[in-house]
Amino acid sequence: MKLIFSVILLLVIKFAISAANDKNKTFVLTTEWQQIEEGQILPSGVHVRVNLQTGKKEAKLLNNQEVNENNKIKGALVNVEENIYEASWKESSTKNKVKISKTLSEALKSLPKDSLGIEYSPEKLEQIKRDFKTYSELKESYKNLQKEFRSDGELITKLIDEYKNLSKENEEQPITLKTKINTQLRILEDLDYLVHQIDNALWFIGKGGLDEILLPLVVNETNINLRTKAVRLLGALTLNNPLAQIKVFEKNIGGYLAQILISSEHSEELSSALYAFGSLLRKFPLALQRILSTSGTQALVAVLAKKCELKVKAKSITLISDIIVEKKLVISNYAYSDSPSAAAQYAELNLQEWLHLSGFCETVDSLVSSQLYELLEQPDLTEYFAIGLENAAEICESVWSKSAELRHTLLTIKNRYMRTNNEFHVEVAQQIEKVVKILYSLNHRDEL
Ligand SMILES: *[C@@H]1O[C@H](CO)[C@@H](O)[C@H](O)[C@H]1NC(C)=O
Ligand SMILES: *[C@@H]1O[C@H](CO)[C@@H](O)[C@H](O)[C@H]1NC(C)=O
Ligand SMILES: *[C@@H]1O[C@H](CO)[C@@H](O)[C@H](O)[C@H]1NC(C)=O
């Protein structure tokens, strides 16, 4: 089973290498099967198969008909503006790239430049060499793996069996609890990679993976590492995958995720739960209605109020903000189109009332007002908050426009960032300025 783990590593390293080379290796999807070249990055939500003649992997888009059929099956999911999430994903991945090089060079700037002008610490160089070595080794194991398994489906079935075998008593070869947990973690990790592909995710569910592996882990598991990994797998399973979203929704897993968001104190677990929650809810008005009108909104607001890392809170406000934007987009795009029922479903989402009842506006006010120094130091998080504030301004205007502390915090950050020479800081300052204008300019124009 080491082999399978290797494949994941291979993919991770491939990603790292292609990002580092800064070559354009994004796989351009079409509705025809195309070979996946080495180092290419696949988006989620695609068909993947191994071409048995060439032994190479191929991928293609779901065609529109399939997408439509998927959606029609229960009429539950809406095909929102295809690209809003992809767009924000791209944006954030470009940013991450910038960030990575920034931190690398910042961390190492005390070292003398070598003749290429590349600043790497000796440890980093060692690591890069190690990675490259592993990379060529992994390429070999991956070839062997392809021979061993004809398809990802076989691989998934085998992983599920292996997982189930772990809970059977084996008197000849009893295993320790630690070994068992480590094996479970490894299997979940392998599956996490595999289920990013739509077909694989559905295969996993069809083989009982949801009922026999994920549900018990999410609901009853006491080991936090296992629970966190399972929740993350759930997110991968449902990301951009309407049929999987429906299956997961039908098991009431949204309610369990809300429970985790309310009760957990661990940043890592909260972060996974937000990822899974977002994957489950996006573009799925029925789930949004059922889950957010009950404990869901309260759960998201609870994260903003608890003692956990600020970046987790940034994720929570971003999810709320995405949902507000999604509703607006669908209503404006579908009201006069041939799919008015989508707009009608979204119109019934009473986000304003749910957010007010959960104390969202007050919570965000005191959170942002109390985090001035953290926000000054973390412009990337500040940007998430600024975008969240802008998108929720309509809902919270009555509270936020009266808050002197919030206004002071926003203006201080804006002024500080505006005065730097850093392009990104200035961008964030401009984003904050937009929020300030919406909230305060009508009444206090001259004070700005
Ligand atoms: C990079 O790939 C994208 C498709 O993913 C394409 O739209 C774009 O034009 C490419 N850019 C360059 C510089 O080749
Ligand atoms: C699971 O156990 C059965 C019988 O105990 C065995 O035949 C099978 O090979 C095992 N599967 C895996 C993947 O370990
Ligand atoms: C969780 O544990 C309870 C009590 O042992 C059990 O009744 C329930 O079926 C379990 N739930 C899942 C999803 O495994």
Short mmCIF file of C-alpha atoms and ligand atoms in Angstrom, two decimals:
data_model
loop_
_atom_site.label_atom_id
_atom_site.label_comp_id
_atom_site.label_asym_id
_atom_site.label_seq_id
_atom_site.Cartn_x
_atom_site.Cartn_y
_atom_site.Cartn_z
CA MET A 1 0.00 0.00 0.00
CA LYS A 2 3.03 2.25 0.18
CA LEU A 3 2.67 2.64 -3.51
CA ILE A 4 -0.59 4.42 -3.26
CA PHE A 5 0.73 6.87 -0.78
CA SER A 6 3.52 7.52 -3.19
CA VAL A 7 1.12 8.52 -5.89
CA ILE A 8 -0.23 11.26 -3.73
CA LEU A 9 3.21 12.50 -2.98
CA LEU A 10 3.97 12.39 -6.63
CA LEU A 11 1.04 14.60 -7.38
CA VAL A 12 1.93 17.04 -4.65
CA ILE A 13 5.47 17.25 -5.85
CA LYS A 14 4.38 17.57 -9.42
CA PHE A 15 2.28 20.51 -8.38
CA ALA A 16 5.13 22.08 -6.49
CA ILE A 17 7.50 21.65 -9.36
CA SER A 18 5.20 23.02 -11.97
CA ALA A 19 4.40 25.98 -9.74
CA ALA A 20 8.07 26.59 -9.17
CA ASN A 21 8.89 26.43 -12.87
CA ASP A 22 6.06 28.81 -13.38
CA LYS A 23 5.20 27.09 -16.63
CA ASN A 24 1.69 27.10 -17.84
CA LYS A 25 0.76 23.52 -17.27
CA THR A 26 -2.89 23.84 -16.44
CA PHE A 27 -4.75 21.08 -18.17
CA VAL A 28 -7.06 22.61 -20.73
CA LEU A 29 -10.23 20.58 -20.47
CA THR A 30 -12.47 19.79 -23.39
CA THR A 31 -15.31 17.32 -23.80
CA GLU A 32 -12.93 14.94 -25.60
CA TRP A 33 -10.59 12.55 -23.84
CA GLN A 34 -7.07 13.98 -23.70
CA GLN A 35 -3.88 12.58 -22.32
CA ILE A 36 -2.72 14.12 -19.09
CA GLU A 37 0.88 15.21 -19.52
CA GLU A 38 3.36 14.94 -16.75
CA GLY A 39 3.15 17.79 -14.31
CA GLN A 40 -0.24 19.00 -15.43
CA ILE A 41 -2.63 20.15 -12.79
CA LEU A 42 -6.15 18.83 -12.97
CA PRO A 43 -9.09 20.83 -11.72
CA SER A 44 -11.73 18.91 -9.81
CA GLY A 45 -14.99 17.85 -11.37
CA VAL A 46 -13.68 15.92 -14.35
CA HIS A 47 -13.79 12.42 -15.76
CA VAL A 48 -10.52 10.55 -15.56
CA ARG A 49 -9.68 7.17 -17.04
CA VAL A 50 -6.64 5.10 -17.78
CA ASN A 51 -6.35 4.42 -21.47
CA LEU A 52 -5.71 0.70 -21.54
CA GLN A 53 -3.88 0.84 -24.84
CA THR A 54 -1.37 3.48 -23.92
CA GLY A 55 -1.40 3.01 -20.14
CA LYS A 56 -1.67 6.79 -19.83
CA LYS A 57 -4.22 8.74 -17.88
CA GLU A 58 -6.74 10.82 -19.75
CA ALA A 59 -9.26 13.39 -18.66
CA LYS A 60 -12.22 15.23 -20.07
CA LEU A 61 -14.93 17.61 -19.00
CA LEU A 62 -18.36 16.44 -18.12
CA ASN A 63 -20.34 17.50 -21.14
CA ASN A 64 -23.20 19.90 -20.70
CA GLN A 65 -25.75 17.19 -21.17
CA GLU A 66 -24.29 15.19 -18.30
CA VAL A 67 -24.14 18.26 -16.11
CA ASN A 68 -27.73 19.04 -16.92
CA GLU A 69 -28.83 15.48 -16.33
CA ASN A 70 -27.04 15.43 -13.02
CA ASN A 71 -28.87 18.55 -12.05
CA LYS A 72 -32.20 17.36 -13.30
CA ILE A 73 -32.03 14.13 -11.36
CA LYS A 74 -33.50 15.75 -8.34
CA GLY A 75 -33.81 19.31 -9.55
CA ALA A 76 -31.84 20.12 -6.46
CA LEU A 77 -28.71 21.79 -7.63
CA VAL A 78 -28.29 24.95 -9.54
CA ASN A 79 -25.71 25.54 -12.18
CA VAL A 80 -24.60 28.88 -10.80
CA GLU A 81 -22.45 31.11 -13.02
CA GLU A 82 -20.10 28.34 -13.91
CA ASN A 83 -16.95 30.05 -13.02
CA ILE A 84 -17.36 32.14 -9.93
CA TYR A 85 -15.58 29.69 -7.68
CA GLU A 86 -13.02 28.67 -10.23
CA ALA A 87 -12.25 32.34 -10.68
CA SER A 88 -11.74 32.93 -7.00
CA TRP A 89 -9.73 29.73 -6.79
CA LYS A 90 -7.43 30.87 -9.56
CA GLU A 91 -7.04 34.21 -7.94
CA SER A 92 -6.07 32.70 -4.65
CA SER A 93 -3.68 30.23 -6.22
CA THR A 94 -1.85 33.02 -8.01
CA LYS A 95 -1.68 34.86 -4.76
CA ASN A 96 -0.35 31.83 -2.96
CA LYS A 97 2.41 31.56 -5.48
CA VAL A 98 3.41 35.13 -4.81
CA LYS A 99 3.19 34.47 -1.11
CA ILE A 100 5.34 31.39 -1.24
CA SER A 101 8.18 33.13 -3.00
CA LYS A 102 7.80 36.07 -0.69
CA THR A 103 8.09 34.02 2.47
CA LEU A 104 10.91 31.95 1.06
CA SER A 105 12.96 34.96 0.15
CA GLU A 106 12.02 36.78 3.31
CA ALA A 107 13.02 33.87 5.47
CA LEU A 108 16.33 33.53 3.72
CA LYS A 109 17.29 37.07 2.98
CA SER A 110 20.09 37.05 5.52
CA LEU A 111 21.95 34.53 3.39
CA PRO A 112 24.35 35.69 0.66
CA LYS A 113 22.99 35.40 -2.86
CA ASP A 114 24.56 32.74 -4.99
CA SER A 115 25.59 33.45 -8.57
CA LEU A 116 22.08 32.75 -9.87
CA GLY A 117 20.59 35.20 -7.48
CA ILE A 118 18.49 32.47 -5.90
CA GLU A 119 18.36 32.60 -2.18
CA TYR A 120 17.97 29.16 -0.65
CA SER A 121 19.04 27.98 2.75
CA PRO A 122 21.21 24.84 2.86
CA GLU A 123 18.28 22.96 4.41
CA LYS A 124 15.99 24.10 1.63
CA LEU A 125 18.48 22.99 -0.99
CA GLU A 126 18.73 19.60 0.67
CA GLN A 127 14.98 19.34 0.68
CA ILE A 128 14.70 20.30 -2.97
CA LYS A 129 17.27 17.65 -3.87
CA ARG A 130 15.42 15.09 -1.79
CA ASP A 131 12.17 15.99 -3.46
CA PHE A 132 13.64 15.61 -6.90
CA LYS A 133 15.11 12.28 -6.03
CA THR A 134 11.84 11.08 -4.61
CA TYR A 135 10.14 12.44 -7.65
CA SER A 136 12.02 10.21 -10.09
CA GLU A 137 11.62 7.26 -7.76
CA LEU A 138 7.95 7.92 -7.45
CA LYS A 139 7.55 8.08 -11.17
CA GLU A 140 8.73 4.48 -11.29
CA SER A 141 6.35 3.32 -8.58
CA TYR A 142 3.53 5.09 -10.31
CA LYS A 143 4.20 3.12 -13.49
CA ASN A 144 4.09 -0.09 -11.51
CA LEU A 145 0.91 0.97 -9.84
CA GLN A 146 -0.72 1.60 -13.17
CA LYS A 147 0.12 -1.94 -14.18
CA GLU A 148 -1.27 -3.35 -10.98
CA PHE A 149 -4.62 -1.59 -11.07
CA ARG A 150 -6.63 -1.08 -14.12
CA SER A 151 -8.65 1.81 -12.76
CA ASP A 152 -9.06 4.18 -9.89
CA GLY A 153 -12.28 2.31 -9.12
CA GLU A 154 -10.40 -0.90 -8.35
CA LEU A 155 -8.03 1.05 -6.19
CA ILE A 156 -10.89 2.61 -4.22
CA THR A 157 -12.61 -0.72 -3.73
CA LYS A 158 -9.38 -2.18 -2.44
CA LEU A 159 -8.87 0.70 -0.01
CA ILE A 160 -12.39 0.34 1.33
CA ASP A 161 -11.84 -3.40 1.85
CA GLU A 162 -8.59 -2.78 3.59
CA TYR A 163 -10.26 -0.25 5.87
CA LYS A 164 -13.04 -2.66 6.73
CA ASN A 165 -10.56 -5.46 7.38
CA LEU A 166 -8.96 -3.32 10.06
CA SER A 167 -11.97 -3.57 12.33
CA LYS A 168 -12.18 -7.35 11.99
CA GLU A 169 -10.53 -9.28 14.78
CA ASN A 170 -7.43 -10.93 13.46
CA GLU A 171 -6.11 -13.41 16.00
CA GLU A 172 -3.04 -14.44 14.10
CA GLN A 173 -1.81 -10.90 13.55
CA PRO A 174 -3.31 -8.61 16.17
CA ILE A 175 -2.48 -4.96 15.50
CA THR A 176 -1.97 -2.21 18.04
CA LEU A 177 -4.34 0.71 18.24
CA LYS A 178 -1.59 3.00 17.03
CA THR A 179 -0.96 0.90 13.93
CA LYS A 180 -4.64 0.75 13.26
CA ILE A 181 -5.07 4.52 13.47
CA ASN A 182 -2.03 5.16 11.30
CA THR A 183 -3.33 2.75 8.67
CA GLN A 184 -6.75 4.39 8.78
CA LEU A 185 -5.17 7.80 8.34
CA ARG A 186 -3.16 6.59 5.39
CA ILE A 187 -6.21 5.09 3.70
CA LEU A 188 -8.19 8.29 4.19
CA GLU A 189 -5.31 10.28 2.73
CA ASP A 190 -5.18 8.04 -0.35
CA LEU A 191 -8.92 8.33 -0.81
CA ASP A 192 -8.75 12.10 -0.42
CA TYR A 193 -6.61 12.26 -3.54
CA LEU A 194 -8.79 9.85 -5.50
CA VAL A 195 -12.24 11.30 -4.79
CA HIS A 196 -11.41 14.70 -6.24
CA GLN A 197 -12.51 13.17 -9.52
CA ILE A 198 -16.28 13.08 -9.88
CA ASP A 199 -16.52 9.47 -11.03
CA ASN A 200 -14.24 8.25 -8.28
CA ALA A 201 -16.30 10.04 -5.66
CA LEU A 202 -19.49 8.41 -6.91
CA TRP A 203 -17.78 5.03 -7.03
CA PHE A 204 -16.64 5.49 -3.42
CA ILE A 205 -20.20 6.29 -2.34
CA GLY A 206 -21.59 3.40 -4.39
CA LYS A 207 -19.23 1.00 -2.65
CA GLY A 208 -20.52 2.06 0.75
CA GLY A 209 -17.69 4.40 1.62
CA LEU A 210 -20.02 7.04 2.95
CA ASP A 211 -21.99 4.75 5.26
CA GLU A 212 -19.25 2.42 6.34
CA ILE A 213 -16.26 4.72 6.61
CA LEU A 214 -17.12 8.41 6.67
CA LEU A 215 -20.37 8.58 8.60
CA PRO A 216 -19.13 6.62 11.64
CA LEU A 217 -15.92 8.65 11.71
CA VAL A 218 -17.65 12.01 11.45
CA VAL A 219 -20.34 11.13 13.98
CA ASN A 220 -18.69 8.93 16.58
CA GLU A 221 -14.92 9.00 16.26
CA THR A 222 -13.05 10.27 19.34
CA ASN A 223 -9.57 10.48 17.79
CA ILE A 224 -9.33 14.04 16.54
CA ASN A 225 -6.82 13.29 13.77
CA LEU A 226 -9.04 10.64 12.29
CA ARG A 227 -12.14 12.79 12.59
CA THR A 228 -10.39 15.75 10.98
CA LYS A 229 -9.09 13.65 8.10
CA ALA A 230 -12.53 12.14 7.55
CA VAL A 231 -14.16 15.56 7.46
CA ARG A 232 -11.58 16.73 4.93
CA LEU A 233 -12.28 13.69 2.78
CA LEU A 234 -15.96 14.57 2.94
CA GLY A 235 -15.09 18.01 1.57
CA ALA A 236 -13.08 16.53 -1.29
CA LEU A 237 -15.91 14.11 -2.03
CA THR A 238 -18.56 16.81 -2.41
CA LEU A 239 -16.51 19.63 -3.97
CA ASN A 240 -18.15 20.56 -7.28
CA ASN A 241 -19.93 17.23 -7.35
CA PRO A 242 -23.74 17.63 -7.37
CA LEU A 243 -24.60 13.93 -7.04
CA ALA A 244 -22.23 13.48 -4.13
CA GLN A 245 -23.65 16.63 -2.50
CA ILE A 246 -27.12 15.15 -2.68
CA LYS A 247 -26.01 11.82 -1.19
CA VAL A 248 -24.19 13.52 1.67
CA PHE A 249 -27.11 15.85 2.32
CA GLU A 250 -29.49 12.89 2.49
CA LYS A 251 -27.45 11.41 5.34
CA ASN A 252 -27.92 14.62 7.33
CA ILE A 253 -24.18 15.10 7.45
CA GLY A 254 -24.67 18.87 7.26
CA GLY A 255 -26.13 18.75 10.77
CA TYR A 256 -23.13 16.80 12.09
CA LEU A 257 -20.75 19.28 10.48
CA ALA A 258 -22.62 22.14 12.14
CA GLN A 259 -22.18 20.32 15.46
CA ILE A 260 -18.44 20.10 14.90
CA LEU A 261 -18.28 23.80 14.04
CA ILE A 262 -20.14 24.65 17.23
CA SER A 263 -18.30 22.35 19.61
CA SER A 264 -14.72 22.03 18.34
CA GLU A 265 -11.87 24.20 19.60
CA HIS A 266 -9.23 22.88 17.20
CA SER A 267 -8.28 25.17 14.33
CA GLU A 268 -7.35 22.25 12.08
CA GLU A 269 -10.64 20.47 12.62
CA LEU A 270 -12.65 23.68 12.25
CA SER A 271 -10.85 24.43 9.04
CA SER A 272 -11.68 20.99 7.60
CA ALA A 273 -15.28 21.27 8.72
CA LEU A 274 -15.64 24.66 7.00
CA TYR A 275 -14.23 23.19 3.82
CA ALA A 276 -16.67 20.28 3.93
CA PHE A 277 -19.57 22.55 4.88
CA GLY A 278 -18.85 24.85 1.94
CA SER A 279 -18.48 21.97 -0.52
CA LEU A 280 -21.79 20.53 0.61
CA LEU A 281 -23.76 23.79 0.49
CA ARG A 282 -22.50 25.54 -2.62
CA LYS A 283 -24.99 25.78 -5.48
CA PHE A 284 -27.41 23.58 -3.54
CA PRO A 285 -30.36 25.75 -2.47
CA LEU A 286 -32.27 22.95 -0.77
CA ALA A 287 -29.33 22.19 1.51
CA LEU A 288 -28.72 25.89 2.09
CA GLN A 289 -32.35 26.29 3.13
CA ARG A 290 -32.48 23.28 5.45
CA ILE A 291 -29.08 23.64 7.02
CA LEU A 292 -28.71 27.40 7.33
CA SER A 293 -32.22 27.91 8.66
CA THR A 294 -31.51 25.51 11.53
CA SER A 295 -28.11 25.23 13.18
CA GLY A 296 -25.95 26.09 10.16
CA THR A 297 -25.86 29.88 10.40
CA GLN A 298 -25.36 29.73 14.13
CA ALA A 299 -22.46 27.33 13.59
CA LEU A 300 -20.71 29.66 11.14
CA VAL A 301 -21.15 32.62 13.46
CA ALA A 302 -19.95 30.54 16.43
CA VAL A 303 -16.63 30.04 14.65
CA LEU A 304 -16.22 33.82 14.38
CA ALA A 305 -16.65 34.15 18.13
CA LYS A 306 -14.47 31.32 19.39
CA LYS A 307 -10.86 31.06 20.41
CA CYS A 308 -9.22 29.78 17.29
CA GLU A 309 -6.82 31.01 14.63
CA LEU A 310 -7.84 34.13 12.75
CA LYS A 311 -7.42 32.37 9.41
CA VAL A 312 -10.16 29.93 10.35
CA LYS A 313 -12.46 32.87 11.05
CA ALA A 314 -11.49 34.34 7.69
CA LYS A 315 -12.69 31.09 6.10
CA SER A 316 -15.98 31.30 7.93
CA ILE A 317 -16.74 34.87 6.91
CA THR A 318 -15.70 34.01 3.36
CA LEU A 319 -18.15 31.15 3.21
CA ILE A 320 -20.96 33.39 4.48
CA SER A 321 -19.98 36.05 1.97
CA ASP A 322 -19.85 33.52 -0.89
CA ILE A 323 -23.36 32.38 -0.08
CA ILE A 324 -24.65 35.96 -0.06
CA VAL A 325 -23.03 36.54 -3.46
CA GLU A 326 -24.31 33.23 -4.83
CA LYS A 327 -27.87 34.18 -3.91
CA LYS A 328 -27.55 37.58 -5.58
CA LEU A 329 -26.02 36.10 -8.70
CA VAL A 330 -28.64 33.43 -9.14
CA ILE A 331 -31.50 35.81 -8.56
CA SER A 332 -30.15 38.38 -10.99
CA ASN A 333 -29.27 35.81 -13.66
CA TYR A 334 -32.17 33.43 -13.48
CA ALA A 335 -35.18 35.56 -12.73
CA TYR A 336 -35.92 36.16 -16.40
CA SER A 337 -34.31 33.06 -17.80
CA ASP A 338 -35.75 29.66 -18.58
CA SER A 339 -34.96 28.50 -15.07
CA PRO A 340 -36.99 30.78 -12.83
CA SER A 341 -37.34 28.01 -10.27
CA ALA A 342 -33.69 28.35 -9.32
CA ALA A 343 -34.21 32.03 -8.60
CA ALA A 344 -37.33 31.16 -6.61
CA GLN A 345 -35.43 28.68 -4.47
CA TYR A 346 -32.73 31.20 -3.73
CA ALA A 347 -35.25 33.94 -3.05
CA GLU A 348 -36.53 31.82 -0.19
CA LEU A 349 -33.17 31.83 1.53
CA ASN A 350 -33.71 34.32 4.29
CA LEU A 351 -30.04 34.97 4.91
CA GLN A 352 -30.70 38.39 6.35
CA GLU A 353 -32.98 37.08 9.08
CA TRP A 354 -30.83 34.04 9.89
CA LEU A 355 -27.68 36.15 10.16
CA HIS A 356 -29.39 38.73 12.37
CA LEU A 357 -30.83 36.05 14.64
CA SER A 358 -27.37 34.52 15.05
CA GLY A 359 -25.80 37.85 15.99
CA PHE A 360 -23.58 37.83 12.92
CA CYS A 361 -23.28 41.61 12.53
CA GLU A 362 -22.41 42.23 16.19
CA THR A 363 -19.95 39.31 16.23
CA VAL A 364 -18.09 40.57 13.16
CA ASP A 365 -18.08 44.11 14.55
CA SER A 366 -16.39 43.10 17.79
CA LEU A 367 -14.11 40.57 16.07
CA VAL A 368 -12.68 43.02 13.55
CA SER A 369 -12.53 45.85 16.08
CA SER A 370 -10.51 43.73 18.48
CA GLN A 371 -8.05 42.40 15.90
CA LEU A 372 -6.43 45.60 14.69
CA TYR A 373 -2.85 44.45 15.27
CA GLU A 374 -3.33 40.96 13.86
CA LEU A 375 -4.98 42.41 10.77
CA LEU A 376 -2.21 44.95 10.29
CA GLU A 377 0.26 42.12 10.24
CA GLN A 378 -1.69 39.78 8.00
CA PRO A 379 -2.87 41.58 4.87
CA ASP A 380 -3.94 38.34 3.20
CA LEU A 381 -6.44 37.67 5.99
CA THR A 382 -7.44 41.32 6.06
CA GLU A 383 -8.40 41.02 2.43
CA TYR A 384 -10.78 38.15 3.18
CA PHE A 385 -12.40 40.16 5.93
CA ALA A 386 -12.68 43.26 3.74
CA ILE A 387 -14.40 41.30 0.98
CA GLY A 388 -16.70 39.65 3.52
CA LEU A 389 -17.59 43.03 5.01
CA GLU A 390 -18.35 44.44 1.59
CA ASN A 391 -20.63 41.59 0.61
CA ALA A 392 -22.48 41.57 3.93
CA ALA A 393 -22.65 45.37 4.22
CA GLU A 394 -26.21 45.48 2.95
CA ILE A 395 -27.31 43.07 5.66
CA CYS A 396 -25.32 44.60 8.52
CA GLU A 397 -25.31 48.27 7.62
CA SER A 398 -27.54 49.23 10.53
CA VAL A 399 -25.06 47.75 13.02
CA TRP A 400 -21.74 48.45 11.38
CA SER A 401 -22.39 52.03 10.34
CA LYS A 402 -22.98 52.92 13.99
CA SER A 403 -19.81 51.27 15.26
CA ALA A 404 -17.08 53.80 15.98
CA GLU A 405 -14.59 51.04 16.83
CA LEU A 406 -15.11 49.25 13.54
CA ARG A 407 -14.75 52.49 11.64
CA HIS A 408 -11.59 53.35 13.52
CA THR A 409 -10.09 49.91 12.87
CA LEU A 410 -10.88 49.98 9.16
CA LEU A 411 -9.54 53.49 8.67
CA THR A 412 -6.35 52.74 10.59
CA ILE A 413 -5.63 49.65 8.49
CA LYS A 414 -6.52 51.45 5.30
CA ASN A 415 -4.24 54.38 6.03
CA ARG A 416 -1.37 52.18 7.07
CA TYR A 417 -1.59 49.92 4.00
CA MET A 418 -2.14 52.83 1.64
CA ARG A 419 1.18 54.37 2.65
CA THR A 420 3.30 51.32 1.80
CA ASN A 421 4.98 50.62 -1.52
CA ASN A 422 3.66 47.10 -1.50
CA GLU A 423 1.21 46.55 -4.34
CA PHE A 424 -0.79 43.94 -2.50
CA HIS A 425 -1.11 46.10 0.63
CA VAL A 426 -2.40 48.97 -1.49
CA GLU A 427 -4.90 46.62 -3.13
CA VAL A 428 -6.20 45.57 0.27
CA ALA A 429 -6.38 49.23 1.33
CA GLN A 430 -8.54 49.96 -1.72
CA GLN A 431 -10.80 47.06 -0.84
CA ILE A 432 -11.22 48.46 2.68
CA GLU A 433 -11.89 51.88 1.24
CA LYS A 434 -14.85 50.46 -0.67
CA VAL A 435 -16.29 49.09 2.56
CA VAL A 436 -15.72 52.36 4.37
CA LYS A 437 -17.50 54.25 1.59
CA ILE A 438 -20.51 51.96 1.74
CA LEU A 439 -20.79 52.11 5.50
CA TYR A 440 -19.77 55.61 6.42
CA SER A 441 -19.55 58.01 3.52
CA LEU A 442 -23.20 59.05 3.31
CA ASN A 443 -23.25 60.47 6.80
CA HIS A 444 -19.64 61.30 7.44
CA ARG A 445 -18.24 62.20 4.08
CA ASP A 446 -16.17 65.13 5.32
CA GLU A 447 -14.54 63.17 8.11
CA LEU A 448 -12.89 60.83 5.64
C1 LIG B 1 -2.41 29.19 -19.82
O1 LIG B 1 -3.43 28.26 -19.83
C2 LIG B 1 -4.73 28.82 -19.87
C3 LIG B 1 -5.74 27.71 -19.81
O2 LIG B 1 -5.67 27.06 -18.61
C4 LIG B 1 -4.89 29.65 -21.12
O3 LIG B 1 -6.17 30.25 -21.13
C5 LIG B 1 -3.83 30.70 -21.19
O4 LIG B 1 -3.92 31.40 -22.39
C6 LIG B 1 -2.44 30.08 -21.04
N1 LIG B 1 -1.44 31.12 -20.97
C7 LIG B 1 -0.27 31.05 -21.63
C8 LIG B 1 0.66 32.18 -21.40
O5 LIG B 1 0.01 30.11 -22.34
C1 LIG B 2 -9.53 -8.37 3.63
O1 LIG B 2 -9.69 -9.62 4.28
C2 LIG B 2 -10.03 -10.68 3.41
C3 LIG B 2 -10.30 -11.93 4.24
O2 LIG B 2 -10.06 -11.72 5.60
C4 LIG B 2 -8.89 -10.91 2.44
O3 LIG B 2 -9.22 -11.95 1.54
C5 LIG B 2 -8.65 -9.63 1.65
O4 LIG B 2 -7.53 -9.78 0.79
C6 LIG B 2 -8.40 -8.47 2.57
N1 LIG B 2 -8.38 -7.28 1.74
C7 LIG B 2 -7.44 -6.33 1.86
C8 LIG B 2 -7.50 -5.21 0.89
O5 LIG B 2 -6.57 -6.35 2.71
C1 LIG B 3 -22.67 6.14 16.76
O1 LIG B 3 -22.69 5.45 17.99
C2 LIG B 3 -23.99 5.12 18.45
C3 LIG B 3 -23.86 4.50 19.84
O2 LIG B 3 -22.86 3.54 19.85
C4 LIG B 3 -24.66 4.18 17.44
O3 LIG B 3 -25.95 3.85 17.88
C5 LIG B 3 -24.73 4.88 16.10
O4 LIG B 3 -25.27 4.00 15.13
C6 LIG B 3 -23.36 5.33 15.65
N1 LIG B 3 -23.52 6.15 14.46
C7 LIG B 3 -22.85 5.90 13.35
C8 LIG B 3 -23.14 6.74 12.20
O5 LIG B 3 -22.03 5.02 13.26
#
